[in-house]
Structure formats: structure tokens, C-alpha cells
Short mmCIF file of C-alpha atoms in Angstrom, two decimals:
data_model
loop_
_atom_site.label_atom_id
_atom_site.label_comp_id
_atom_site.label_asym_id
_atom_site.label_seq_id
_atom_site.Cartn_x
_atom_site.Cartn_y
_atom_site.Cartn_z
CA MET N 1 68.76 17.19 113.36
CA SER N 2 68.93 14.03 111.27
CA GLU N 3 70.50 10.98 112.86
CA PHE N 4 74.06 10.26 111.80
CA ARG N 5 75.68 6.87 112.09
CA THR N 6 79.41 6.76 111.58
CA PRO N 7 80.99 4.17 109.29
CA SER N 8 82.34 2.38 112.36
CA GLU N 9 78.81 1.78 113.61
CA THR N 10 77.86 -0.19 110.50
CA ARG N 11 81.20 -1.71 109.48
CA ARG N 12 84.65 -1.72 111.04
CA PRO N 13 86.90 0.06 108.54
CA ARG N 14 90.57 -0.70 108.44
CA ARG N 15 92.84 2.24 108.97
CA HIS N 16 93.86 3.93 105.71
CA ARG N 17 97.05 5.91 105.29
CA VAL N 18 96.82 9.32 103.63
CA CYS N 19 99.19 10.38 100.88
CA TYR N 20 99.54 14.09 100.16
CA ILE N 21 100.66 15.59 96.84
CA PRO N 22 101.64 19.25 97.36
CA GLU N 23 100.28 21.92 95.09
CA GLN N 24 101.87 22.36 91.67
CA ILE N 25 103.52 25.79 91.65
CA ASP N 26 105.01 25.89 88.12
CA LYS N 27 106.43 29.40 88.37
CA THR N 28 108.07 28.92 84.94
CA ALA N 29 104.64 28.38 83.33
CA LEU N 30 105.76 25.25 81.48
CA THR N 31 102.56 23.28 82.04
CA SER N 32 99.27 23.62 80.20
CA PRO N 33 95.95 21.79 79.66
CA PRO N 34 96.27 18.71 77.40
CA THR N 35 93.94 20.15 74.75
CA THR N 36 96.43 22.98 74.08
CA ARG N 37 99.21 20.51 73.24
CA ASN N 38 97.55 17.49 71.64
CA ASN N 39 95.30 16.54 68.77
CA PRO N 40 91.76 15.93 70.13
CA VAL N 41 91.54 12.55 68.39
CA ALA N 42 94.86 11.52 69.94
CA LEU N 43 93.58 12.63 73.34
CA MET N 44 90.40 10.62 72.86
CA CYS N 45 92.43 7.52 71.98
CA ARG N 46 94.60 8.03 75.06
CA ASP N 47 91.53 8.49 77.25
CA VAL N 48 89.98 5.28 75.93
CA ARG N 49 93.25 3.40 76.38
CA THR N 50 93.82 4.60 79.95
CA LEU N 51 90.17 4.01 80.87
CA THR N 52 90.42 0.46 79.54
CA GLY N 53 93.52 -0.04 81.66
CA VAL N 54 91.67 0.76 84.90
CA LEU N 55 88.44 -1.11 84.06
CA PRO N 56 89.36 -3.94 86.48
CA LEU N 57 88.64 -1.37 89.20
CA LEU N 58 85.02 -1.00 88.02
CA PRO N 59 83.56 -3.02 90.95
CA ASN N 60 85.39 -0.64 93.31
CA LEU N 61 82.96 2.11 92.32
CA PHE N 62 80.39 0.44 94.59
CA ARG N 63 82.55 -1.04 97.37
CA PRO N 64 82.02 -1.12 100.27
CA PHE N 65 78.37 -1.73 99.45
CA SER N 66 77.12 -1.91 103.05
CA THR N 67 75.50 1.25 104.32
CA GLY N 68 73.90 2.56 107.49
CA ARG N 69 71.98 5.61 106.26
CA ASN N 70 68.95 6.05 104.03
CA THR N 71 70.71 8.93 102.27
CA ASP N 72 73.70 6.80 101.21
CA GLU N 73 73.69 6.21 97.47
CA LEU N 74 73.60 2.41 97.71
CA SER N 75 70.99 2.22 100.46
CA LEU N 76 68.17 -0.21 99.71
CA LYS N 77 65.71 1.63 101.95
CA GLY N 78 62.83 3.88 100.98
CA ARG N 79 62.83 5.89 97.79
CA ASN N 80 66.53 5.28 97.31
CA SER N 81 65.88 1.64 96.39
CA ILE N 82 63.61 2.77 93.54
CA ASN N 83 66.28 5.23 92.42
CA LEU N 84 68.87 2.43 92.36
CA VAL N 85 66.63 0.08 90.37
CA VAL N 86 65.98 2.76 87.73
CA LEU N 87 69.73 3.48 87.41
CA VAL N 88 70.54 -0.22 86.99
CA VAL N 89 67.77 -0.78 84.42
CA VAL N 90 68.83 2.30 82.45
CA THR N 91 72.47 1.22 82.40
CA VAL N 92 71.65 -2.33 81.26
CA LEU N 93 69.23 -1.23 78.53
CA GLU N 94 71.59 1.52 77.44
CA SER N 95 74.49 -0.94 77.14
CA LEU N 96 72.27 -3.13 74.96
CA ALA N 97 71.33 -0.12 72.82
CA PHE N 98 74.96 0.86 72.26
CA THR N 99 75.81 -2.74 71.37
CA LEU N 100 73.01 -2.82 68.78
CA MET N 101 74.21 0.54 67.45
CA SER N 102 77.70 -0.86 66.90
CA LEU N 103 76.34 -3.98 65.23
CA SER N 104 74.12 -1.95 62.91
CA TYR N 105 77.16 -0.03 61.67
CA TRP N 106 78.81 -3.26 60.51
CA VAL N 107 75.74 -5.23 59.42
CA LEU N 108 73.42 -2.75 57.71
CA PRO N 109 74.33 -1.57 54.21
CA GLY N 110 75.22 2.02 53.33
CA LEU N 111 73.72 4.79 55.42
CA LEU N 112 70.95 2.68 56.97
CA SER N 113 72.90 2.50 60.22
CA ILE N 114 72.48 6.27 60.75
CA PRO N 115 68.69 6.29 61.37
CA VAL N 116 69.06 3.14 63.49
CA ALA N 117 71.71 4.89 65.61
CA GLY N 118 69.44 7.94 65.90
CA LEU N 119 66.54 5.80 67.10
CA LEU N 120 68.69 4.00 69.67
CA LEU N 121 70.13 7.29 70.98
CA GLY N 122 66.59 8.61 71.28
CA LEU N 123 65.69 5.48 73.24
CA VAL N 124 68.61 6.09 75.62
CA TRP N 125 67.44 9.68 76.13
CA LEU N 126 63.90 8.49 76.93
CA LEU N 127 65.19 5.84 79.33
CA CYS N 128 67.04 8.53 81.29
CA ALA N 129 64.08 10.93 81.37
CA PRO N 130 62.77 9.70 84.78
CA LEU N 131 66.15 10.56 86.32
CA ARG N 132 66.00 14.20 85.28
CA GLY N 133 64.51 17.20 87.03
CA PRO N 134 65.08 20.95 87.39
CA ASP N 135 68.57 22.24 86.61
CA ILE N 136 68.96 23.61 90.14
CA VAL N 137 68.32 21.87 93.46
CA TYR N 138 68.42 23.55 96.85
CA SER N 139 69.44 21.79 100.04
CA SER N 140 67.29 21.55 103.13
CA LEU N 141 68.63 22.98 106.39
CA GLU N 142 67.84 21.80 109.90
CA GLY N 143 68.44 23.02 113.45
CA ASP N 144 71.43 25.29 114.03
CA ASN N 145 72.24 25.34 110.33
CA ILE N 146 69.22 27.57 109.71
CA ILE N 147 70.65 30.19 112.09
CA ASN N 148 74.14 29.80 110.62
CA ALA N 149 72.83 30.26 107.07
CA ALA N 150 71.51 33.68 108.04
CA ARG N 151 75.05 34.66 109.07
CA ARG N 152 76.50 33.49 105.74
CA LYS N 153 74.39 35.53 103.34
CA LYS N 154 77.50 36.79 101.55
CA GLU N 155 78.57 33.25 100.63
CA ARG N 156 77.40 30.99 97.80
CA TRP N 157 78.11 27.26 97.90
CA VAL N 158 77.61 25.45 94.58
CA PHE N 159 77.78 21.68 94.05
CA VAL N 160 78.00 19.86 90.70
CA ASN N 161 77.33 16.12 90.74
CA GLY N 162 79.11 13.38 88.83
CA ILE N 163 78.23 10.31 86.80
CA LEU N 164 75.17 8.13 87.37
CA GLN N 165 73.37 10.68 89.49
CA SER N 166 69.63 11.26 89.37
CA HIS N 167 67.84 14.42 90.43
CA TYR N 168 66.85 12.67 93.66
CA GLY N 169 70.48 11.65 94.31
CA LEU N 170 71.64 15.23 93.78
CA LYS N 171 69.21 16.40 96.46
CA GLN N 172 70.62 13.80 98.86
CA ASN N 173 74.16 15.02 98.16
CA CYS N 174 73.19 18.65 98.72
CA ASP N 175 71.46 17.85 102.00
CA ARG N 176 74.52 15.96 103.28
CA LEU N 177 76.88 18.79 102.32
CA ALA N 178 74.57 21.31 103.99
CA ALA N 179 74.49 19.23 107.19
CA ILE N 180 78.30 18.93 107.28
CA PHE N 181 79.24 22.51 106.44
CA GLY N 182 76.24 24.35 107.86
CA ARG N 183 75.46 26.29 104.70
CA PRO N 184 72.71 26.18 102.09
CA ILE N 185 73.96 24.30 99.03
CA ILE N 186 72.95 25.13 95.47
CA GLY N 187 73.07 21.92 93.44
CA ILE N 188 73.47 22.06 89.66
CA HIS N 189 72.21 18.87 88.06
CA ASN N 190 74.61 17.24 85.65
CA ALA N 191 72.01 14.91 84.12
CA THR N 192 72.95 11.26 83.68
CA TYR N 193 72.81 9.20 80.49
CA GLY N 194 73.62 5.94 82.23
CA LEU N 195 77.09 4.62 83.00
CA VAL N 196 78.16 4.14 79.36
CA GLY N 197 76.70 7.45 78.21
CA ASP N 198 78.28 9.37 81.08
CA LEU N 199 81.73 7.89 80.42
CA LEU N 200 81.43 8.77 76.72
CA GLU N 201 80.43 12.31 77.67
CA CYS N 202 83.47 12.57 79.97
CA ILE N 203 85.77 11.53 77.13
CA ILE N 204 84.22 14.05 74.74
CA GLN N 205 84.44 16.85 77.31
CA ARG N 206 88.07 16.10 78.16
CA SER N 207 89.37 15.41 74.67
CA PHE N 208 87.52 18.00 72.62
CA SER N 209 86.97 20.73 75.27
CA PHE N 210 83.30 20.39 74.39
CA ASN N 211 81.15 22.68 76.51
CA THR N 212 78.06 20.61 77.20
CA TYR N 213 74.86 22.11 78.59
CA SER N 214 75.92 21.38 82.18
CA ILE N 215 79.15 23.33 81.66
CA ARG N 216 77.41 26.29 80.03
CA PHE N 217 74.71 26.42 82.71
CA THR N 218 77.23 26.17 85.57
CA TYR N 219 79.32 28.91 83.97
CA ASP N 220 76.33 31.27 83.84
CA GLN N 221 75.42 30.64 87.48
CA VAL N 222 78.94 30.97 88.87
CA LYS N 223 79.73 34.06 86.81
CA ALA N 224 76.60 35.75 88.14
CA PHE N 225 77.77 35.10 91.71
CA LEU N 226 81.31 36.34 91.02
CA VAL N 227 80.21 39.68 89.57
CA ASP N 228 77.59 40.23 92.29
CA PRO N 229 79.08 42.85 94.67
CA THR N 230 77.00 41.51 97.58
CA VAL N 231 78.68 38.08 97.32
CA HIS N 232 82.11 37.92 98.96
CA LYS N 233 82.88 34.20 98.69
CA VAL N 234 81.93 31.48 96.19
CA VAL N 235 82.74 27.87 97.10
CA LEU N 236 82.56 25.29 94.30
CA ILE N 237 82.37 21.56 95.08
CA GLY N 238 82.54 18.94 92.34
CA HIS N 239 82.25 15.17 92.44
CA SER N 240 83.44 12.80 89.71
CA GLN N 241 82.43 14.27 86.33
CA GLY N 242 81.62 17.43 88.27
CA GLY N 243 85.41 17.90 88.48
CA ILE N 244 85.60 18.02 84.68
CA ILE N 245 82.73 20.50 84.57
CA LEU N 246 84.34 22.78 87.16
CA SER N 247 87.74 22.69 85.44
CA MET N 248 86.18 23.72 82.13
CA VAL N 249 84.00 26.36 83.79
CA LEU N 250 87.13 27.87 85.34
CA ASP N 251 88.79 27.98 81.90
CA LEU N 252 85.86 30.06 80.63
CA LEU N 253 85.78 32.31 83.68
CA PHE N 254 89.49 33.09 83.52
CA THR N 255 88.99 34.62 80.06
CA ASP N 256 86.32 37.19 80.95
CA VAL N 257 86.16 37.70 84.73
CA PRO N 258 88.72 40.00 86.44
CA ALA N 259 91.25 38.39 88.76
CA GLU N 260 89.84 40.33 91.71
CA ASN N 261 86.48 38.64 91.20
CA MET N 262 88.02 35.21 90.60
CA ALA N 263 89.78 35.57 93.96
CA LYS N 264 86.36 35.08 95.61
CA LEU N 265 86.50 31.43 94.54
CA GLU N 266 87.46 28.33 96.49
CA VAL N 267 87.30 24.95 94.73
CA TYR N 268 87.08 21.47 96.25
CA THR N 269 86.63 18.16 94.40
CA PHE N 270 86.00 14.53 95.36
CA GLY N 271 86.96 11.64 93.08
CA SER N 272 87.60 14.07 90.24
CA ALA N 273 87.65 12.84 86.63
CA ALA N 274 89.24 16.08 85.38
CA SER N 275 92.32 15.95 83.14
CA HIS N 276 93.52 19.45 84.08
CA PHE N 277 92.88 22.26 86.54
CA ASN N 278 93.99 25.78 85.71
CA ASN N 279 94.88 28.45 88.26
CA PRO N 280 97.09 31.16 86.72
CA LEU N 281 99.74 32.73 88.93
CA ARG N 282 99.32 36.39 89.75
CA ALA N 283 102.94 37.03 88.67
CA ILE N 284 105.58 34.99 86.87
CA ASN N 285 109.22 35.94 87.37
CA PRO N 286 111.73 33.05 87.49
CA CYS N 287 114.44 35.36 88.87
CA SER N 288 112.45 36.42 91.93
CA GLY N 289 112.44 34.57 95.21
CA THR N 290 109.12 35.97 96.36
CA ALA N 291 106.24 33.58 96.94
CA ARG N 292 103.62 33.29 94.22
CA THR N 293 99.96 32.56 94.62
CA GLY N 294 97.31 31.54 92.16
CA VAL N 295 94.35 33.71 91.25
CA ILE N 296 92.11 31.24 93.13
CA PRO N 297 93.52 31.09 96.69
CA TYR N 298 92.33 27.57 97.63
CA ILE N 299 91.94 24.43 95.51
CA GLU N 300 91.85 20.95 97.09
CA HIS N 301 91.18 17.48 95.68
CA TYR N 302 90.13 14.45 97.77
CA VAL N 303 90.63 10.96 96.36
CA ASN N 304 90.14 7.28 97.23
CA SER N 305 93.19 5.58 95.73
CA GLU N 306 91.31 2.49 94.44
CA ASP N 307 88.44 4.46 92.90
CA LEU N 308 88.41 3.98 89.12
CA VAL N 309 87.36 7.54 88.26
CA PRO N 310 90.21 9.51 89.90
CA ARG N 311 92.68 6.82 88.83
CA TRP N 312 91.66 7.75 85.27
CA GLY N 313 91.30 11.43 86.13
CA VAL N 314 93.25 13.42 88.69
CA LEU N 315 95.84 10.78 89.70
CA TYR N 316 96.78 9.75 86.15
CA ASN N 317 97.04 13.32 84.93
CA VAL N 318 99.05 14.54 87.93
CA ARG N 319 101.52 11.69 88.28
CA THR N 320 101.94 10.50 84.69
CA ILE N 321 101.46 13.53 82.42
CA LEU N 322 103.95 15.95 83.95
CA GLU N 323 103.32 18.67 81.36
CA ASN N 324 99.70 18.87 82.51
CA ARG N 325 98.56 21.90 84.50
CA PHE N 326 96.75 20.55 87.56
CA ALA N 327 96.44 23.10 90.34
CA GLY N 328 95.52 22.26 93.91
CA LYS N 329 96.52 20.12 96.88
CA ILE N 330 95.68 16.42 96.60
CA PHE N 331 94.75 14.18 99.54
CA ILE N 332 94.71 10.44 98.74
CA ARG N 333 93.10 7.91 101.08
CA MET N 334 95.36 4.96 100.35
CA GLY N 335 93.80 1.55 99.74
CA ALA N 336 90.28 2.98 99.94
CA THR N 337 87.60 1.99 97.45
CA GLY N 338 84.25 3.51 96.53
CA HIS N 339 83.09 6.40 94.36
CA MET N 340 79.80 7.48 95.96
CA LEU N 341 80.04 10.99 97.42
CA ASN N 342 77.92 10.53 100.56
CA GLN N 343 78.78 6.93 101.28
CA HIS N 344 82.44 6.60 100.32
CA TYR N 345 83.85 10.12 100.60
CA LEU N 346 81.94 12.33 103.04
CA ASP N 347 81.14 9.52 105.51
CA PHE N 348 84.83 8.70 105.93
CA MET N 349 86.55 12.02 105.32
CA PHE N 350 84.21 14.57 106.90
CA PRO N 351 82.03 12.91 109.55
CA PRO N 352 80.39 15.22 112.13
CA LEU N 353 82.67 16.38 114.94
CA GLU N 354 80.84 14.33 117.58
CA ALA N 355 81.36 11.21 115.48
CA GLN N 356 85.09 11.98 115.28
CA HIS N 357 85.30 12.28 119.08
CA ASN N 358 83.42 9.00 119.65
CA ASN N 359 85.51 7.00 117.17
CA GLU N 360 88.42 5.10 118.71
CA GLU N 361 90.20 4.84 115.35
CA LEU N 362 92.23 7.74 113.99
CA GLY N 363 90.02 9.30 111.34
CA PHE N 364 91.02 10.68 107.97
CA LEU N 365 91.52 14.20 109.30
CA ASP N 366 93.86 13.06 112.08
CA GLN N 367 96.14 10.92 109.92
CA VAL N 368 99.70 12.18 109.54
CA VAL N 369 100.16 12.60 105.81
CA GLU N 370 102.81 10.76 103.84
CA VAL N 371 104.16 13.46 101.55
CA ASP N 372 104.61 12.31 97.95
CA GLU N 373 108.02 13.78 97.16
CA ALA N 374 108.41 11.80 93.93
CA THR N 375 105.78 13.79 92.03
CA PRO N 376 107.15 17.28 92.87
CA ASP N 377 110.66 15.99 92.12
CA ALA N 378 109.49 14.68 88.73
CA ARG N 379 107.89 18.06 88.01
CA ASP N 380 111.16 19.80 88.83
CA GLN N 381 113.17 17.41 86.66
CA PHE N 382 110.71 18.02 83.82
CA ALA N 383 111.29 21.78 84.14
CA HIS N 384 115.07 21.28 84.04
CA ARG N 385 114.80 19.15 80.88
CA VAL N 386 112.54 21.61 79.07
CA LEU N 387 114.70 24.61 79.97
CA ASN N 388 117.88 22.63 79.31
CA VAL N 389 119.27 23.59 82.71
CA PRO N 390 121.47 21.21 84.76
CA ALA N 391 119.52 19.49 87.53
CA ARG N 392 121.44 21.24 90.32
CA ALA N 393 121.36 24.68 88.73
CA CYS N 394 119.47 27.45 90.43
CA PHE N 395 118.54 31.05 89.98
CA ALA N 396 119.96 33.45 92.52
CA GLU N 397 118.75 36.84 93.59
CA ASN N 398 119.95 38.73 96.66
CA GLY N 399 122.01 35.70 97.61
CA ARG N 400 119.03 33.30 97.51
CA CYS N 401 119.22 30.00 95.70
CA MET N 402 116.10 28.16 94.64
CA SER N 403 114.65 25.35 92.59
CA ILE N 404 113.47 26.35 89.13
CA ASN N 405 109.84 25.44 89.74
CA GLU N 406 109.76 25.58 93.57
CA ASP N 407 107.63 22.41 93.60
CA MET N 408 110.11 20.60 95.86
CA VAL N 409 110.12 23.58 98.24
CA SER N 410 106.37 23.13 98.75
CA THR N 411 106.91 19.70 100.35
CA VAL N 412 109.00 21.00 103.24
CA GLY N 413 106.29 22.70 105.28
CA THR N 414 103.94 19.70 105.23
CA THR N 415 106.16 16.97 106.69
CA PHE N 416 104.76 15.35 109.88
CA LYS N 417 101.50 17.27 109.62
CA THR N 418 98.00 15.81 109.74
CA VAL N 419 95.32 16.29 107.12
CA ARG N 420 93.58 18.58 109.60
CA GLU N 421 96.61 20.89 109.66
CA ILE N 422 96.89 21.15 105.87
CA SER N 423 93.29 20.99 104.66
CA ARG N 424 91.13 24.09 104.53
CA LEU N 425 87.78 22.49 103.70
CA TRP N 426 87.34 20.76 107.07
CA ARG N 427 87.50 24.17 108.80
CA TYR N 428 84.08 24.98 107.35
CA MET N 429 82.47 22.07 109.22
CA GLU N 430 79.67 22.82 111.67
CA GLY N 431 79.17 26.23 110.05
CA ASN N 432 82.64 27.54 110.95
CA ASP N 433 84.69 29.86 108.78
CA PRO N 434 88.50 29.48 108.47
CA ASP N 435 88.84 33.24 108.20
CA ASP N 436 87.10 33.72 111.58
CA LEU N 437 89.06 31.16 113.62
CA GLY N 438 91.59 33.61 115.02
CA GLY N 439 94.05 31.52 117.01
CA ARG N 440 93.60 28.49 114.74
CA PRO N 441 95.52 29.60 111.67
CA CYS N 442 94.81 28.06 108.30
CA VAL N 443 97.71 26.28 106.68
CA ASN N 444 97.94 26.99 102.97
#
């Protein structure tokens, strides 16, 4: 198996607290995606404004820069150094091209700026051509993972990459995920257009619900797995812009795939840039005290708190826009920077089990979570305002009294628990399956 060096072997990380935002229940169905409530142009303006507000965090995308593995995104060793140089050159030249495009609009008379803009966009496309490859990448498996893969033939694990990711980088991500979770990973390449181009694409996807090629291709692949009777479980993993892609793919799937098939899904994101995440409840009855579950049984989001992308994506849309539908548990590594999947998320959150045992520091999985009660409380207050019900009012059935939205109730069972006790994703590490662990129950 490939050598693994823990973060503590290359740099001494300070201990980071973990904040946990419980899942949004919304049994009154008051929330919805932003594109169903707002004008697309207004959404675009808000996206640009909020993105501008977090731009001071831009250097945090790459910090900490130090790395101990060739497969880390910022490694200066081997082929990865060439990959980094190409990405930097593309981003610089692309920024220059977009600047010239803007100047041409103001300087050139009449419609002359249109062909100039077309030429510059074509130049950007050509600059990014070396970073592209096949739409699908398959991970490599080593050692025990080859045997484990044979036992998991009824599972499909799909990964969608984020911004500034080349075809080579996608392969590195897939290999790391395969090594951690002991399954073959199918990578779908969300091709990059440089930093500026990728951010513009994110804004267009979020504001206009524009189904780009990556979204349409991912939809086709995932739908094929869901309707395949030989496939019993489909696990989707998204990073960065991949979170946007997965959220929009789910929107499409909910419209034409039966709930029984959608129940095969599990969704996990890292540093998500998504503005919403749908997961319809199987039943909505405000007068009933019975527990409700979403069509998709497990959705989890993992975030570094000082990472620009989730600050603009998942965190802003969960904590600030209360009318947004954003399903899933959220784990926030407080004070942590970095946006690279391998280097800044997987290295610290899901290191191999032997690395966890050898590390003297309490790792991410063993941190006792600090439950964010303010966000569920704000959700509940929002529901009371919309329904024009006094804050302390409740619905009663069979003598039971409850909160309107039950979001505050969801915080009770997670107090004083570690990430390991709440998270489901970690239970897949080393080729394990949460559904096969018997005496180690999964907390949902």
C-alpha cells in the first residue's frame, strides 16, 4: 500500500474545535431553493456581493501550503509540480483576458467588442485544454482494497470535483478516496476554466439554475445507477463546485426517479459551494408527533470554517438565508483554513486508522462537537413568524407538545457527542460498512 504521512509528521497542527449544525427538518415545508423565490438577476447580484465580501479569505484556499505527500494538491514534487504551474499560468492569462474583455466593452465602438470577447473566450478555452481529459476517471486500488472491492459489487461510489481541478488532479482525489474508504471510486470530471472562469460558472449555476454539461453528464450517470436493480447503494461525494453540481443533479432526479430508488443514495460534501440542498420529507403532517425522514437517508457536509468557498456557499446559505432549504448535517472544523480536498480536508478529517492511533493529539473524529443551537433556534423562530404563531405555541396530539419545525429537538441527542458518534461517513473507512457493524450502531 502507498505510504501515508499524517499531517502531524510534516507540520504540527493546532487543535481545532468542531462545531455541529444539526440537520434541517422543516416539517412545515416552509423552506425552498433560492431560485424558486428570487429573480435570477437579483440572486446573481447577491452572489457577487457576498463573494466580494469573503474575498479577503482568498489566500486561505491554499493555506497551509506545506505538504508531505506527492498526491497533495500543492505538492511541488513530480508531475504535480507541472500540474500546478499549468493551473497558475492559465489563471493569470485568463485574468488578463477577462480584463481585456471588459476594457473592450468600454473602449471599442458599437458591436466591435462582441467579436473581441468571443476571441478572448476562445483563448481561455484553449488555455484550459491541457487540463482536460475523459469525462470519467477510475481510481486505482491497492492491497486489501482489491479484495474489499469484490465484496462491494452492489455499491457505486461517485465523486465530482470542484474548482481549479485538472484531469490529473481528479485522478489523485479518486485514488485518495479509494484508499480511505476501500472502494473503487468513479470520478466525474468537472472541467476547469481557471479560477475566474470557475467562479463565474458557479454564480451562473447557482443564480440561474443553469444545467451545465457537468451537471447533465452527472445526472445521466447517477440515474443509470439508481434504476439499475443490481445496485443497492449509490454514494455521492462532492467537493467545492461539486457540491453545486450534486445539489442540482438531485433536483433533477427528484422529479423523475421514484422515492424508493432515491433512497439508495447517500450524499457527502467537502467545502461545498452549493446554495441549497433538497431532500423532500416522505410525509408532511404538522399535527403528527411521529419522526420524519428525508427521501435520501444520509446527507453530510464537512467544512473548514476559514475556507472561502463554503463561507460563500453552505455556511452563508444555512446561517444567513433561513428560508433556504439546505438538508444534511454540517460539521465545521473551526479556525481551519484550506480548500484542497486531499491536503486540507481528507488529511485532517479522515486519516487512516493507524495514523489516528499514532497521533497524540485528538483528531477531528474524536473531538466533542459544540452544537450550534442558534441556527436551529433561528429556523424555528422563522417558522413561527411565517405561520404567525406565538413563539411558545405548539401543536399537540395524544398529549404531546412539540416545536413547529422540530429543528430545536434535533439538537438534544447530539450534546456531548464526538464527531465519530454522529458522522456516518467515517464508518466506511478501511472498507467497512455502517450497516454491517452490528454492535456499533450508526447515529443518525
